[in-house]
Amino acid sequence: MRKEVVLITGANGEIGHGLITHLSALNNIQIVALDVQPLDDELKPYCHRFIQGDILDQMLLGRLVVEYEIRTIYHLASILSTKAEYNPETAHRVNVEGTMNLLRLAVEQSQWQGKSVKFIYPSSIATYGVSGLEEKKRVGKVHEDQYLEPITMYGCNKLYCEHLGRYYARHYRQLAADSSSTTIDFRCIRFPGLISAFTIPTGGTSDYAPEMIHYAAQNIPYNCFVRQDTRLPFMVMPDAVKSLLKLWEAPREALTQSIYNVTSFNPTADEIFQQVKKYFPEAINNCVVDESRQKIVDSWPEDIDDSAARKDWDWKPDYDFERGFNDYLFPNIEKEYNQS
Ligand code: SER
């Protein structure tokens, strides 16, 4: 008999770290983790199996279909917004073709199993695109269906993959004579910038927030690449994981849309630094604006409306700005760097 598992791609990434430890604590969950890099040692005990490989490798994905009964896919693997701008075509291949491969795998699985496979997809604030600072200030909070004109390859990729997910879930091969009634259950969360106490992101444009905090904890002066008055929505990693688990558990009939915003707090870069200084009074933050990255951040809204998630699946973050820093970030980051 094939084993029932949850497949997690991009297992080594920031969200993967948080998700795997929480998911493995639940009953009856066996995790199959996939990543292009070797799995971090601390994640090994939580995974039933790790496969080092590429989501573009269709042979590898084909073998997974045969071997496992995959009930849920958390497709986390992706190239983030800054890195994607250095090689947009590669980003497109990984972010879009990679996602297509996983969606096809989900369809095959649901056809084999005769029941729908859940596909949980993290999208991003990068799907939005306002025309610049003036509009950003004027529009304030945005709903899921507003200002969807991203200026980055990553944002375009994420927005398109949201549509692909909706297509595979509701309209896949709609004209084929054998189009099956078994479809996938696509559920997507649009995240703001994420901040973890244990990992630093690589290649994102909201990275200035986590970098500022982690540099301060290590006593390294930080050159912040955005203006101090730059405002962006953020969330700490336990809330990101909570939202992924809550959306996964939500009854299908409660969901009125495929894509949901979630958010928590939205400080300026300077407000983050003032918070950092409470714990690390010696912290140094130089403002060395990178105009290109600034332009990207200025195209992202300063706040997002997550009322649909609150209403449909009872979403609510546990951590606001104060609690996020006082109860999660500072205690854990301090421990982390004092150990090493
Ligand atoms: N954190 C991501 C990035 O900066 C946005 O989702 O690319």
Short mmCIF file of C-alpha atoms and ligand atoms in Angstrom, two decimals:
data_model
loop_
_atom_site.label_atom_id
_atom_site.label_comp_id
_atom_site.label_asym_id
_atom_site.label_seq_id
_atom_site.Cartn_x
_atom_site.Cartn_y
_atom_site.Cartn_z
CA MET A 1 0.00 0.00 0.00
CA ARG A 2 1.22 3.49 -0.82
CA LYS A 3 1.83 5.80 2.09
CA GLU A 4 -0.26 8.91 2.72
CA VAL A 5 1.97 11.95 2.92
CA VAL A 6 2.21 15.72 2.83
CA LEU A 7 4.69 16.93 0.20
CA ILE A 8 6.61 20.13 0.97
CA THR A 9 8.73 21.75 -1.76
CA GLY A 10 11.34 24.36 -0.86
CA ALA A 11 11.65 22.60 2.48
CA ASN A 12 14.91 24.35 3.39
CA GLY A 13 13.50 27.83 2.91
CA GLU A 14 12.27 30.21 5.59
CA ILE A 15 8.63 29.08 5.56
CA GLY A 16 9.68 25.43 5.17
CA HIS A 17 11.61 25.57 8.44
CA GLY A 18 8.66 26.93 10.38
CA LEU A 19 6.05 24.77 8.71
CA ILE A 20 7.85 21.42 8.97
CA THR A 21 8.38 21.65 12.73
CA HIS A 22 4.73 22.57 13.35
CA LEU A 23 3.21 20.15 10.87
CA SER A 24 5.17 17.17 12.16
CA ALA A 25 3.73 17.76 15.63
CA LEU A 26 0.26 16.93 14.32
CA ASN A 27 -1.00 13.35 14.41
CA ASN A 28 -0.79 11.06 11.40
CA ILE A 29 1.26 13.39 9.24
CA GLN A 30 4.19 12.01 7.29
CA ILE A 31 6.26 14.66 5.58
CA VAL A 32 8.10 14.14 2.31
CA ALA A 33 10.40 17.12 1.86
CA LEU A 34 11.92 18.27 -1.41
CA ASP A 35 14.64 20.87 -1.94
CA VAL A 36 17.49 21.53 -4.38
CA GLN A 37 19.89 21.88 -1.44
CA PRO A 38 20.65 19.17 1.14
CA LEU A 39 18.15 19.30 4.00
CA ASP A 40 19.28 21.22 7.08
CA ASP A 41 20.24 18.81 9.86
CA GLU A 42 17.74 20.21 12.34
CA LEU A 43 14.83 19.41 9.98
CA LYS A 44 15.82 15.78 9.40
CA PRO A 45 14.09 14.33 12.49
CA TYR A 46 10.76 15.81 11.39
CA CYS A 47 10.71 14.40 7.87
CA HIS A 48 9.66 10.90 6.85
CA ARG A 49 11.80 11.28 3.75
CA PHE A 50 13.92 13.93 2.09
CA ILE A 51 14.52 14.09 -1.64
CA GLN A 52 17.21 16.38 -2.97
CA GLY A 53 16.09 17.49 -6.40
CA ASP A 54 14.65 20.10 -8.68
CA ILE A 55 10.94 20.84 -9.16
CA LEU A 56 11.76 21.16 -12.88
CA ASP A 57 12.78 17.49 -12.96
CA GLN A 58 9.64 15.77 -14.20
CA MET A 59 11.11 12.27 -13.86
CA LEU A 60 11.68 12.88 -10.19
CA LEU A 61 8.13 14.16 -9.68
CA GLY A 62 6.80 11.17 -11.65
CA ARG A 63 8.55 8.79 -9.26
CA LEU A 64 6.90 10.55 -6.33
CA VAL A 65 3.45 10.00 -7.84
CA VAL A 66 4.06 6.28 -8.04
CA GLU A 67 5.53 5.89 -4.60
CA TYR A 68 3.29 8.01 -2.41
CA GLU A 69 -0.33 8.91 -1.86
CA ILE A 70 0.07 12.66 -1.58
CA ARG A 71 -2.92 14.19 0.21
CA THR A 72 -1.58 17.76 0.48
CA ILE A 73 1.12 19.72 -1.32
CA TYR A 74 2.67 22.80 0.25
CA HIS A 75 4.47 24.28 -2.73
CA LEU A 76 6.92 26.69 -1.13
CA ALA A 77 9.86 26.59 -3.57
CA SER A 78 10.40 29.91 -5.31
CA ILE A 79 12.96 32.53 -6.35
CA LEU A 80 12.20 35.79 -4.49
CA SER A 81 11.78 39.28 -5.92
CA THR A 82 15.31 40.75 -5.82
CA LYS A 83 17.07 37.59 -6.99
CA ALA A 84 14.50 37.12 -9.76
CA GLU A 85 15.37 40.51 -11.27
CA TYR A 86 18.96 39.37 -11.92
CA ASN A 87 17.76 36.46 -14.04
CA PRO A 88 14.07 36.83 -14.86
CA GLU A 89 13.95 33.91 -17.29
CA THR A 90 15.35 31.48 -14.73
CA ALA A 91 12.91 32.87 -12.16
CA HIS A 92 10.07 32.28 -14.59
CA ARG A 93 11.16 28.69 -15.14
CA VAL A 94 11.38 27.91 -11.43
CA ASN A 95 8.41 29.98 -10.27
CA VAL A 96 5.96 29.24 -13.09
CA GLU A 97 7.05 26.00 -14.79
CA GLY A 98 7.91 24.53 -11.39
CA THR A 99 4.44 25.39 -10.13
CA MET A 100 2.84 23.90 -13.28
CA ASN A 101 4.72 20.66 -12.64
CA LEU A 102 3.42 20.49 -9.10
CA LEU A 103 -0.14 21.33 -10.18
CA ARG A 104 0.01 18.54 -12.75
CA LEU A 105 1.31 16.18 -10.09
CA ALA A 106 -1.63 17.18 -7.88
CA VAL A 107 -4.11 16.47 -10.70
CA GLU A 108 -2.57 13.04 -11.35
CA GLN A 109 -2.69 12.26 -7.65
CA SER A 110 -6.31 13.29 -7.27
CA GLN A 111 -7.27 11.19 -10.32
CA TRP A 112 -5.49 8.13 -8.89
CA GLN A 113 -6.99 8.62 -5.47
CA GLY A 114 -10.48 9.59 -6.63
CA LYS A 115 -10.45 12.46 -4.15
CA SER A 116 -9.20 15.98 -4.34
CA VAL A 117 -5.65 16.80 -3.27
CA LYS A 118 -5.10 20.01 -1.33
CA PHE A 119 -2.64 22.41 -2.93
CA ILE A 120 -1.50 25.16 -0.55
CA TYR A 121 0.34 27.96 -2.29
CA PRO A 122 2.06 30.95 -0.69
CA SER A 123 1.75 34.02 -2.88
CA SER A 124 2.94 37.49 -2.01
CA ILE A 125 2.40 41.20 -1.59
CA ALA A 126 4.59 41.40 -4.72
CA THR A 127 1.49 40.59 -6.82
CA TYR A 128 0.43 44.19 -6.21
CA GLY A 129 1.76 47.16 -8.12
CA VAL A 130 0.91 50.75 -7.33
CA SER A 131 2.42 53.45 -9.51
CA GLY A 132 4.65 54.94 -6.82
CA LEU A 133 4.77 56.62 -3.45
CA GLU A 134 1.95 59.06 -4.04
CA GLU A 135 -0.49 56.34 -5.03
CA LYS A 136 0.79 54.05 -2.26
CA LYS A 137 -0.08 56.70 0.34
CA ARG A 138 -3.42 57.46 -1.28
CA VAL A 139 -4.74 53.87 -1.57
CA GLY A 140 -3.80 52.66 1.94
CA LYS A 141 -5.24 49.16 2.48
CA VAL A 142 -5.82 47.03 -0.60
CA HIS A 143 -8.21 44.13 -1.21
CA GLU A 144 -7.25 40.93 -3.01
CA ASP A 145 -8.57 42.17 -6.36
CA GLN A 146 -7.11 45.69 -6.49
CA TYR A 147 -3.90 47.14 -8.00
CA LEU A 148 -2.69 43.88 -9.54
CA GLU A 149 -0.02 45.29 -11.84
CA PRO A 150 3.24 43.95 -10.42
CA ILE A 151 6.51 45.49 -11.58
CA THR A 152 8.74 42.51 -10.70
CA MET A 153 9.17 39.15 -12.43
CA TYR A 154 8.49 37.47 -9.07
CA GLY A 155 5.23 39.41 -8.68
CA CYS A 156 4.15 38.53 -12.24
CA ASN A 157 5.03 34.88 -11.61
CA LYS A 158 3.07 34.73 -8.37
CA LEU A 159 0.03 36.45 -9.85
CA TYR A 160 0.01 34.13 -12.84
CA CYS A 161 0.40 31.05 -10.63
CA GLU A 162 -2.59 32.20 -8.58
CA HIS A 163 -4.57 32.11 -11.84
CA LEU A 164 -3.07 28.74 -12.79
CA GLY A 165 -4.12 27.30 -9.44
CA ARG A 166 -7.65 28.61 -9.88
CA TYR A 167 -7.70 27.17 -13.42
CA TYR A 168 -6.45 23.72 -12.37
CA ALA A 169 -8.94 23.67 -9.51
CA ARG A 170 -12.01 24.77 -11.43
CA HIS A 171 -11.58 24.53 -15.19
CA TYR A 172 -8.83 22.01 -15.99
CA ARG A 173 -9.34 20.43 -19.46
CA GLN A 174 -12.90 21.69 -19.44
CA LEU A 175 -13.59 20.64 -23.04
CA ALA A 176 -12.02 17.17 -22.94
CA ALA A 177 -14.45 14.30 -23.25
CA ASP A 178 -12.79 12.58 -20.30
CA SER A 179 -12.47 15.69 -18.17
CA SER A 180 -12.80 14.29 -14.71
CA SER A 181 -14.87 15.59 -11.86
CA THR A 182 -11.95 15.00 -9.48
CA THR A 183 -10.07 18.24 -9.19
CA ILE A 184 -7.53 19.76 -6.90
CA ASP A 185 -8.39 21.92 -3.93
CA PHE A 186 -6.25 25.03 -4.52
CA ARG A 187 -5.85 27.41 -1.57
CA CYS A 188 -3.59 30.42 -1.69
CA ILE A 189 -2.32 32.95 0.85
CA ARG A 190 -0.78 36.29 -0.10
CA PHE A 191 1.91 37.00 2.47
CA PRO A 192 3.36 40.36 3.48
CA GLY A 193 7.09 40.50 4.32
CA LEU A 194 7.96 37.70 6.76
CA ILE A 195 10.33 37.90 9.73
CA SER A 196 11.77 34.80 11.39
CA ALA A 197 13.90 34.62 14.51
CA PHE A 198 15.76 31.59 13.19
CA THR A 199 16.48 32.21 9.52
CA ILE A 200 17.32 35.14 7.26
CA PRO A 201 15.65 35.21 3.85
CA THR A 202 17.70 35.25 0.68
CA GLY A 203 16.92 37.30 -2.38
CA GLY A 204 13.79 39.15 -1.23
CA THR A 205 13.13 42.89 -1.23
CA SER A 206 11.41 43.01 2.16
CA ASP A 207 14.64 41.52 3.58
CA TYR A 208 15.71 44.83 5.13
CA ALA A 209 13.49 44.16 8.17
CA PRO A 210 14.81 40.71 9.12
CA GLU A 211 18.36 41.74 8.16
CA MET A 212 18.24 44.83 10.38
CA ILE A 213 17.22 42.71 13.38
CA HIS A 214 19.64 39.83 12.81
CA TYR A 215 22.59 42.17 12.14
CA ALA A 216 21.89 44.09 15.36
CA ALA A 217 21.82 40.83 17.34
CA GLN A 218 25.27 39.98 15.97
CA ASN A 219 26.64 43.46 16.55
CA ILE A 220 27.16 44.11 12.85
CA PRO A 221 26.35 47.61 11.48
CA TYR A 222 23.55 47.42 8.93
CA ASN A 223 23.23 49.38 5.68
CA CYS A 224 19.50 49.62 5.17
CA PHE A 225 18.68 49.75 1.45
CA VAL A 226 15.35 51.60 1.80
CA ARG A 227 14.45 55.05 3.12
CA GLN A 228 13.59 55.24 6.79
CA ASP A 229 9.99 56.33 6.11
CA THR A 230 9.32 53.24 3.95
CA ARG A 231 6.21 51.50 5.18
CA LEU A 232 5.36 47.86 4.41
CA PRO A 233 3.16 45.16 5.97
CA PHE A 234 4.97 42.38 7.85
CA MET A 235 4.24 39.30 9.89
CA VAL A 236 6.33 37.07 12.15
CA MET A 237 6.92 33.47 11.08
CA PRO A 238 4.71 31.73 13.70
CA ASP A 239 1.74 33.67 12.33
CA ALA A 240 2.67 32.78 8.75
CA VAL A 241 2.73 29.10 9.71
CA LYS A 242 -0.50 29.49 11.67
CA SER A 243 -2.22 30.95 8.60
CA LEU A 244 -1.00 28.10 6.36
CA LEU A 245 -2.26 25.50 8.82
CA LYS A 246 -5.59 27.25 9.38
CA LEU A 247 -6.29 27.62 5.68
CA TRP A 248 -5.36 23.96 5.18
CA GLU A 249 -7.80 22.86 7.88
CA ALA A 250 -10.69 25.14 6.85
CA PRO A 251 -13.80 23.35 5.53
CA ARG A 252 -14.05 23.74 1.77
CA GLU A 253 -17.58 25.15 1.97
CA ALA A 254 -16.37 28.04 4.17
CA LEU A 255 -14.03 29.34 1.47
CA THR A 256 -15.55 32.02 -0.75
CA GLN A 257 -12.35 32.72 -2.68
CA SER A 258 -9.14 30.94 -3.73
CA ILE A 259 -6.73 33.71 -2.74
CA TYR A 260 -6.58 35.35 0.68
CA ASN A 261 -4.54 38.23 2.05
CA VAL A 262 -3.12 37.92 5.56
CA THR A 263 -1.23 40.55 7.50
CA SER A 264 -0.31 41.70 10.96
CA PHE A 265 1.58 45.02 11.41
CA ASN A 266 2.97 47.66 9.03
CA PRO A 267 5.80 49.73 10.51
CA THR A 268 8.20 52.06 8.73
CA ALA A 269 11.84 51.01 8.48
CA ASP A 270 12.62 53.57 11.18
CA GLU A 271 9.94 52.21 13.52
CA ILE A 272 11.53 48.77 13.13
CA PHE A 273 14.94 50.22 13.96
CA GLN A 274 13.59 52.05 17.04
CA GLN A 275 12.19 48.73 18.23
CA VAL A 276 15.52 46.99 17.56
CA LYS A 277 17.34 49.63 19.62
CA LYS A 278 15.26 48.81 22.70
CA TYR A 279 16.99 45.42 22.83
CA PHE A 280 20.24 46.20 21.12
CA PRO A 281 21.01 49.84 22.10
CA GLU A 282 24.37 49.71 20.31
CA ALA A 283 22.75 48.81 16.97
CA ILE A 284 23.90 50.85 13.98
CA ASN A 285 21.63 51.41 11.02
CA ASN A 286 23.01 53.40 8.08
CA CYS A 287 20.57 54.45 5.43
CA VAL A 288 22.16 53.53 2.07
CA VAL A 289 19.24 53.64 -0.31
CA ASP A 290 19.32 51.33 -3.31
CA GLU A 291 17.01 53.23 -5.65
CA SER A 292 16.06 50.16 -7.69
CA ARG A 293 15.03 48.11 -4.67
CA GLN A 294 13.35 51.18 -3.18
CA LYS A 295 11.24 51.46 -6.33
CA ILE A 296 10.07 47.88 -5.89
CA VAL A 297 9.09 48.46 -2.26
CA ASP A 298 7.34 51.71 -3.24
CA SER A 299 5.21 49.71 -5.67
CA TRP A 300 3.93 47.45 -2.87
CA PRO A 301 0.98 48.68 -0.78
CA GLU A 302 1.60 50.04 2.70
CA ASP A 303 -1.22 47.94 4.11
CA ILE A 304 -3.39 45.02 3.02
CA ASP A 305 -6.96 44.13 3.85
CA ASP A 306 -7.28 40.61 5.25
CA SER A 307 -10.94 40.79 6.25
CA ALA A 308 -11.94 37.94 3.90
CA ALA A 309 -9.56 35.53 5.67
CA ARG A 310 -10.81 36.76 9.05
CA LYS A 311 -14.39 36.15 8.01
CA ASP A 312 -14.07 32.87 6.08
CA TRP A 313 -11.59 30.90 8.18
CA ASP A 314 -11.31 32.85 11.36
CA TRP A 315 -7.84 34.21 10.66
CA LYS A 316 -6.25 36.43 13.28
CA PRO A 317 -2.53 36.94 13.93
CA ASP A 318 -1.26 36.11 17.42
CA TYR A 319 1.51 38.70 17.25
CA ASP A 320 1.18 42.44 16.75
CA PHE A 321 4.25 44.69 16.38
CA GLU A 322 5.03 44.85 20.13
CA ARG A 323 4.37 41.18 20.89
CA GLY A 324 6.11 40.05 17.72
CA PHE A 325 9.33 41.67 18.86
CA ASN A 326 9.03 41.24 22.64
CA ASP A 327 7.72 37.68 22.86
CA TYR A 328 8.98 36.04 19.69
CA LEU A 329 11.82 37.79 17.89
CA PHE A 330 14.06 39.14 20.64
CA PRO A 331 14.02 36.18 23.06
CA ASN A 332 14.62 33.65 20.28
CA ILE A 333 17.20 35.67 18.38
CA GLU A 334 19.13 36.33 21.57
CA LYS A 335 19.21 32.62 22.37
CA GLU A 336 20.15 31.75 18.81
CA TYR A 337 23.25 33.98 18.69
CA ASN A 338 24.32 33.42 22.28
CA GLN A 339 24.51 29.69 21.63
CA SER A 340 26.83 30.04 18.67
N1 SER B 1 9.40 38.69 0.83
C1 SER B 1 9.19 38.63 -0.58
C2 SER B 1 10.24 39.36 -1.31
O1 SER B 1 10.73 40.32 -0.78
C3 SER B 1 7.87 39.22 -0.94
O2 SER B 1 6.94 38.21 -0.84
O3 SER B 1 10.52 39.02 -2.42
#
